[in-house]
């Protein structure tokens, strides 16, 4: 058996030792990638069947107190047109998503201190009361453990907080000096221990990123064991310090999706909008590489074009009805069906919650 055959057999069984991660990534080729994707699809099918879960994203504020070098809504970008949605507007938007069959709503914003914990809890409680069969995912950045606990007690089930990179040196180049990887990791560990389904993930093809950084991501994810893993290619935004760096590639993103599916057979892994931005069939390719979640944007159309973390973002014009129908068609074309369930991580059950905020 050749060395490559040995590696193929090990990753087919999900038993690749960490020292093989770098050669796996560096020496990938189209034939190996296809083999990897076929294994990833099999593994995904064994756990989830042909179903793909939909998550309705509501981007409710594009204010951000942070200043990440890659992000179009960073604090220093004076050209970003800012908006905030009211509690009532968010509830209306969640209601529309519910009426089109979405059973998870993802509330996403920059690091916006204008929303107090009480307000976030109130929004979560409103949605859970009006639409009890809907899961609520939060994606609102780094908070204290106490805040995370309050949101959980109010009814939030999942929390997305991409670690972006597990490499301390790369993190410093991507993030402002006052944002530390140690705190990001602390947040993720707090979220896990509270009982959330936790989503981490990294950017692929980020400026200065090396293979070793990706190896550190895989090792970190192996330790964290997140229920959700979101990865996407870096795409430059014209009003950021990283405007002149080349975008990451669809090819590497798909390859890493396949690797992650084999490492985490039960994880909820989205084929992200960024993938669809770089390639019109990017999301379909992501599903065929091992992803099993699609996250359409259902924010009010007038805000869509303002939540631009990167240039060229797709789906800034359609409303929730069109998104839902479009995804259904796209998934049917590749032999997948859209699940109308909440789509929790296998085996996850909510720990008893306290009285709420
Ligand atoms: S990546 Fe997130 S935290 Fe960083 S500037 Fe953008 S919205 Fe803010």
Coordinates of C-alpha atoms and ligand atoms in Angstrom, one line a residue:
X1 CA 0.0 0.0 0.0
X2 CA 1.4 3.4 -0.9
X3 CA 1.6 6.3 1.6
X4 CA -1.3 8.1 -0.1
X5 CA -3.4 5.0 -0.1
X6 CA -2.7 4.6 3.6
X7 CA -3.8 8.2 4.2
X8 CA -6.9 7.7 2.1
X9 CA -7.9 4.6 4.1
X10 CA -7.4 6.3 7.4
X11 CA -9.4 9.4 6.5
X12 CA -12.1 7.1 5.1
X13 CA -12.4 5.6 8.5
X14 CA -12.2 9.1 10.2
X15 CA -9.0 8.0 11.9
X16 CA -6.4 10.2 10.4
X17 CA -3.8 11.1 13.1
X18 CA -3.1 14.9 13.5
X19 CA 0.4 14.7 12.0
X20 CA -1.2 13.7 8.7
X21 CA -3.5 16.8 8.5
X22 CA -0.9 19.0 6.8
X23 CA 0.1 16.5 4.1
X24 CA -3.6 15.8 3.5
X25 CA -4.2 19.5 2.9
X26 CA -1.0 20.3 1.0
X27 CA -1.0 17.3 -1.3
X28 CA -4.7 17.3 -2.2
X29 CA -5.7 16.9 -5.8
X30 CA -9.0 16.8 -7.7
X31 CA -9.2 13.0 -7.7
X32 CA -8.6 12.8 -4.0
X33 CA -11.1 15.5 -3.3
X34 CA -13.8 13.6 -5.2
X35 CA -13.0 10.5 -3.2
X36 CA -13.1 12.5 0.0
X37 CA -16.5 14.1 -1.0
X38 CA -18.0 10.6 -1.7
X39 CA -17.0 9.4 1.7
X40 CA -18.3 12.6 3.3
X41 CA -21.7 12.3 1.6
X42 CA -21.9 8.6 2.7
X43 CA -21.1 9.7 6.3
X44 CA -23.6 12.5 6.2
X45 CA -26.3 10.4 4.7
X46 CA -25.8 7.7 7.4
X47 CA -26.7 10.3 10.1
X48 CA -29.0 12.8 8.4
X49 CA -30.4 11.0 5.3
X50 CA -31.1 13.2 2.3
X51 CA -32.4 16.1 4.4
X52 CA -31.0 19.5 4.5
X53 CA -31.8 21.9 7.3
X54 CA -32.8 25.5 6.7
X55 CA -31.9 28.4 9.1
X56 CA -33.5 31.8 8.6
X57 CA -30.9 34.5 9.3
X58 CA -32.1 37.9 10.6
X59 CA -29.3 40.4 10.6
X60 CA -30.8 42.8 13.0
X61 CA -28.0 45.3 13.5
X62 CA -24.9 46.1 11.5
X63 CA -23.4 48.3 14.2
X64 CA -20.2 46.8 15.6
X65 CA -17.9 48.0 18.4
X66 CA -15.1 45.8 17.0
X67 CA -12.7 46.4 14.2
X68 CA -11.7 43.2 12.5
X69 CA -9.4 43.9 9.5
X70 CA -11.4 41.8 7.1
X71 CA -14.9 42.9 7.9
X72 CA -17.1 45.4 6.0
X73 CA -19.1 46.5 9.0
X74 CA -16.1 47.1 11.2
X75 CA -16.3 50.1 13.5
X76 CA -13.8 52.2 11.4
X77 CA -15.7 51.8 8.2
X78 CA -17.4 55.2 8.0
X79 CA -18.9 54.3 4.6
X80 CA -21.1 51.5 6.0
X81 CA -24.7 52.6 6.2
X82 CA -25.8 51.5 9.7
X83 CA -29.2 50.2 10.9
X84 CA -30.8 48.6 13.9
X85 CA -34.1 46.7 14.0
X86 CA -36.6 47.1 16.7
X87 CA -37.9 44.3 18.8
X88 CA -41.2 44.4 17.0
X89 CA -39.5 44.4 13.6
X90 CA -37.4 41.4 14.5
X91 CA -40.5 39.5 15.7
X92 CA -42.4 40.4 12.5
X93 CA -39.5 39.1 10.5
X94 CA -39.3 35.8 12.5
X95 CA -43.1 35.4 11.9
X96 CA -42.6 35.7 8.2
X97 CA -39.8 33.1 8.3
X98 CA -42.1 30.8 10.3
X99 CA -44.9 31.2 7.8
X100 CA -42.6 30.0 5.0
X101 CA -41.6 26.9 6.9
X102 CA -38.4 27.9 8.7
X103 CA -38.1 26.2 12.1
X104 CA -34.8 27.9 13.2
X105 CA -34.2 31.6 13.3
X106 CA -30.7 32.9 13.7
X107 CA -30.4 36.4 15.2
X108 CA -27.2 37.9 14.0
X109 CA -25.5 41.3 14.6
X110 CA -22.2 43.0 15.0
X111 CA -20.9 43.5 18.6
X112 CA -23.6 46.0 19.3
X113 CA -23.8 47.3 22.9
X114 CA -27.1 49.1 22.2
X115 CA -29.0 45.9 22.8
X116 CA -29.0 45.2 26.6
X117 CA -29.2 41.7 27.9
X118 CA -32.8 42.4 28.9
X119 CA -33.6 43.4 25.3
X120 CA -32.0 40.3 23.8
X121 CA -33.8 38.1 26.3
X122 CA -37.0 39.9 25.5
X123 CA -36.6 39.2 21.8
X124 CA -35.7 35.6 22.4
X125 CA -38.7 35.2 24.7
X126 CA -41.1 36.9 22.2
X127 CA -40.1 34.5 19.4
X128 CA -40.3 31.4 21.7
X129 CA -43.7 32.4 22.9
X130 CA -45.2 33.2 19.5
X131 CA -43.5 30.3 17.7
X132 CA -42.8 27.6 20.3
X133 CA -41.7 25.1 17.7
X134 CA -39.0 27.4 16.4
X135 CA -35.4 27.1 17.6
X136 CA -33.6 30.4 18.4
X137 CA -29.9 30.7 17.5
X138 CA -27.9 33.7 18.6
X139 CA -24.9 35.1 16.8
X140 CA -24.1 38.3 18.6
X141 CA -20.5 38.0 19.6
X142 CA -18.4 37.8 22.7
X143 CA -20.3 38.3 26.0
X144 CA -19.8 37.4 29.6
X145 CA -20.8 33.9 30.9
X146 CA -23.6 35.6 32.8
X147 CA -25.1 37.1 29.7
X148 CA -24.9 33.8 27.8
X149 CA -26.6 32.1 30.7
X150 CA -29.4 34.7 30.7
X151 CA -30.1 34.2 26.9
X152 CA -30.1 30.5 27.4
X153 CA -32.5 30.7 30.3
X154 CA -34.8 33.0 28.2
X155 CA -35.0 30.3 25.5
X156 CA -32.0 30.5 23.1
X157 CA -30.9 27.0 22.1
X158 CA -27.8 27.6 19.9
X159 CA -25.0 30.1 19.6
X160 CA -22.7 30.7 16.7
X161 CA -19.3 32.2 17.4
X162 CA -16.8 31.4 14.7
X163 CA -13.3 31.2 16.2
X164 CA -12.0 32.4 12.8
X165 CA -8.6 31.0 13.4
X166 CA -7.1 28.9 16.3
X167 CA -3.6 30.3 15.5
X168 CA -2.6 33.0 18.0
X169 CA -0.3 34.7 15.6
X170 CA -2.8 34.8 12.7
X171 CA -5.6 35.9 15.1
X172 CA -3.5 39.0 15.9
X173 CA -3.3 39.9 12.2
X174 CA -7.0 39.5 11.6
X175 CA -8.5 41.1 14.7
X176 CA -7.9 44.4 16.6
X177 CA -5.4 44.4 19.4
X178 CA -8.0 44.4 22.1
X179 CA -9.7 41.2 20.9
X180 CA -7.9 38.1 22.1
X181 CA -8.2 34.5 21.0
X182 CA -8.1 33.5 24.7
X183 CA -11.4 35.3 25.2
X184 CA -13.0 33.8 22.1
X185 CA -12.1 30.4 23.4
X186 CA -13.4 31.3 26.9
X187 CA -16.7 32.3 25.3
X188 CA -17.0 29.0 23.4
X189 CA -16.2 26.9 26.5
X190 CA -18.7 28.9 28.5
X191 CA -21.4 28.3 25.8
X192 CA -20.6 24.6 25.8
X193 CA -20.8 24.2 29.5
X194 CA -24.1 26.2 29.8
X195 CA -25.7 23.7 27.4
X196 CA -26.0 25.5 24.1
X197 CA -25.5 23.8 20.8
X198 CA -22.3 25.6 19.9
X199 CA -21.1 26.7 16.5
X200 CA -17.4 27.5 15.8
X201 CA -15.5 27.7 12.5
X202 CA -12.9 29.4 10.5
X203 CA -12.2 31.6 7.5
X204 CA -10.4 29.9 4.7
X205 CA -7.8 31.6 2.6
X206 CA -7.5 34.5 5.0
X207 CA -4.5 36.8 4.4
X208 CA -1.3 35.3 5.9
X209 CA -3.0 32.0 6.6
X210 CA -0.7 28.9 6.2
X211 CA -1.5 25.2 6.2
X212 CA -0.2 25.0 9.8
X213 CA -2.9 27.5 10.8
X214 CA -5.6 25.2 9.4
X215 CA -4.0 22.2 11.2
X216 CA -4.4 24.2 14.4
X217 CA -8.1 24.8 13.5
X218 CA -8.7 21.1 13.1
X219 CA -7.0 20.3 16.4
X220 CA -9.0 23.0 18.2
X221 CA -12.3 21.8 16.8
X222 CA -11.4 18.3 17.8
X223 CA -11.0 19.4 21.3
X224 CA -14.0 21.7 21.4
X225 CA -16.4 19.2 19.7
X226 CA -18.9 21.8 18.5
X227 CA -22.3 20.8 17.4
X228 CA -22.1 23.2 14.4
X229 CA -19.1 24.2 12.2
X230 CA -19.3 27.1 9.8
X231 CA -16.5 27.7 7.4
X232 CA -16.3 30.0 4.5
X233 CA -13.8 31.6 2.1
X234 CA -12.3 35.0 2.9
X235 CA -13.7 37.5 0.5
X236 CA -12.2 41.0 0.6
X237 CA -14.3 44.1 1.2
X238 CA -13.3 47.3 -0.5
X239 CA -13.4 49.5 2.6
X240 CA -11.2 47.4 4.9
X241 CA -7.5 47.1 5.4
X242 CA -7.6 43.7 3.6
X243 CA -9.1 45.1 0.4
X244 CA -6.2 44.2 -1.8
X245 CA -5.8 40.6 -0.6
X246 CA -7.0 37.8 -2.9
X247 CA -10.1 35.9 -1.9
X248 CA -9.9 32.3 -0.6
X249 CA -10.9 29.6 -3.0
X250 CA -14.0 27.5 -3.4
X251 CA -11.8 24.5 -3.9
X252 CA -10.0 24.7 -0.5
X253 CA -13.3 25.5 1.2
X254 CA -15.0 22.4 -0.3
X255 CA -12.0 20.2 0.6
X256 CA -12.1 21.3 4.2
X257 CA -15.9 20.8 4.4
X258 CA -15.3 17.2 3.3
X259 CA -12.5 16.8 5.9
X260 CA -14.7 18.2 8.7
X261 CA -17.6 16.0 7.8
X262 CA -15.4 12.9 8.2
X263 CA -14.1 14.2 11.5
X264 CA -17.5 15.2 12.8
X265 CA -20.2 12.9 11.3
X266 CA -22.9 14.4 13.5
X267 CA -22.1 18.0 13.1
X268 CA -24.4 20.6 11.5
X269 CA -22.3 22.1 8.8
X270 CA -23.6 24.9 6.6
X271 CA -22.8 25.5 2.9
X272 CA -22.4 29.2 3.5
X273 CA -23.5 32.2 1.6
X274 CA -19.8 33.2 1.0
X275 CA -19.4 30.0 -0.9
X276 CA -22.4 30.9 -3.0
X277 CA -20.9 34.3 -3.5
X278 CA -17.7 33.0 -5.1
X279 CA -19.5 30.3 -7.2
X280 CA -23.2 30.4 -8.3
X281 CA -23.4 26.7 -7.5
X282 CA -21.2 27.0 -4.4
X283 CA -23.9 26.0 -1.9
X284 CA -24.9 23.0 -3.9
X285 CA -21.3 22.0 -4.2
X286 CA -21.0 22.5 -0.4
X287 CA -23.8 20.1 0.2
X288 CA -22.3 17.6 -2.1
X289 CA -19.0 17.9 -0.2
X290 CA -20.6 17.0 3.1
X291 CA -22.5 20.0 4.4
X292 CA -26.2 19.6 5.5
X293 CA -27.4 23.1 6.4
X294 CA -28.3 26.2 4.3
X295 CA -28.8 29.6 6.0
X296 CA -30.9 31.9 3.8
X297 CA -31.0 35.5 4.8
X298 CA -34.6 36.6 5.6
X299 CA -33.8 40.1 6.9
X300 CA -36.0 42.9 5.5
X301 CA -34.9 43.6 2.0
X302 CA -34.2 47.2 2.8
X303 CA -31.4 46.1 5.2
X304 CA -29.9 43.3 3.2
X305 CA -27.5 45.4 1.1
X306 CA -26.2 47.0 4.3
X307 CA -25.0 43.9 6.2
X308 CA -22.0 43.5 4.0
X309 CA -19.1 41.7 5.7
X310 CA -17.5 41.2 2.3
X311 CA -18.1 42.5 -1.3
X312 CA -20.5 40.9 -3.8
X313 CA -22.7 39.1 -1.2
X314 CA -25.6 37.3 -2.9
X315 CA -29.3 37.1 -2.0
X316 CA -29.6 40.8 -1.0
X317 CA -32.7 41.2 -3.1
X318 CA -35.1 38.3 -2.5
X319 CA -37.6 38.2 0.3
X320 CA -38.2 35.2 2.7
X321 CA -40.7 33.5 0.4
X322 CA -38.4 33.6 -2.6
X323 CA -35.4 32.4 -0.5
X324 CA -37.4 29.4 0.7
X325 CA -38.7 28.5 -2.8
X326 CA -35.2 29.0 -4.3
X327 CA -33.5 26.7 -1.8
X328 CA -36.1 24.1 -2.3
X329 CA -35.5 24.1 -6.0
X330 CA -31.8 24.1 -5.7
X331 CA -31.7 21.2 -3.2
X332 CA -34.2 19.1 -5.2
X333 CA -31.9 19.5 -8.2
X334 CA -29.1 17.7 -6.3
X335 CA -31.4 15.0 -4.8
X336 CA -31.9 16.6 -1.4
X337 CA -35.1 17.5 0.4
X338 CA -35.6 20.4 2.8
X339 CA -36.4 19.4 6.3
X340 CA -39.1 21.3 8.1
X341 CA -38.0 20.3 11.5
X342 CA -35.9 22.3 14.0
X343 CA -32.8 20.3 13.0
X344 CA -31.1 20.0 16.4
X345 CA -27.8 18.3 16.7
X346 CA -28.3 14.5 17.2
X347 CA -28.8 13.6 20.8
X348 CA -29.0 17.2 22.0
X349 CA -31.5 18.0 24.8
X350 CA -31.9 21.3 26.5
X351 CA -30.7 21.4 30.1
X352 CA -33.3 22.7 32.5
X353 CA -33.5 26.5 32.2
X354 CA -33.9 28.9 35.1
X355 CA -36.7 31.4 35.4
X356 CA -35.3 33.7 32.6
X357 CA -34.2 37.3 32.6
Ligands
LIG1 S1 -16.3 40.2 12.1 FE1 -17.9 40.5 13.6 S2 -16.8 41.4 15.4 FE2 -15.5 41.7 13.6 S3 -16.0 43.7 12.9 FE3 -17.3 42.3 11.7 S4 -19.2 42.1 12.8 FE4 -17.7 43.1 14.2

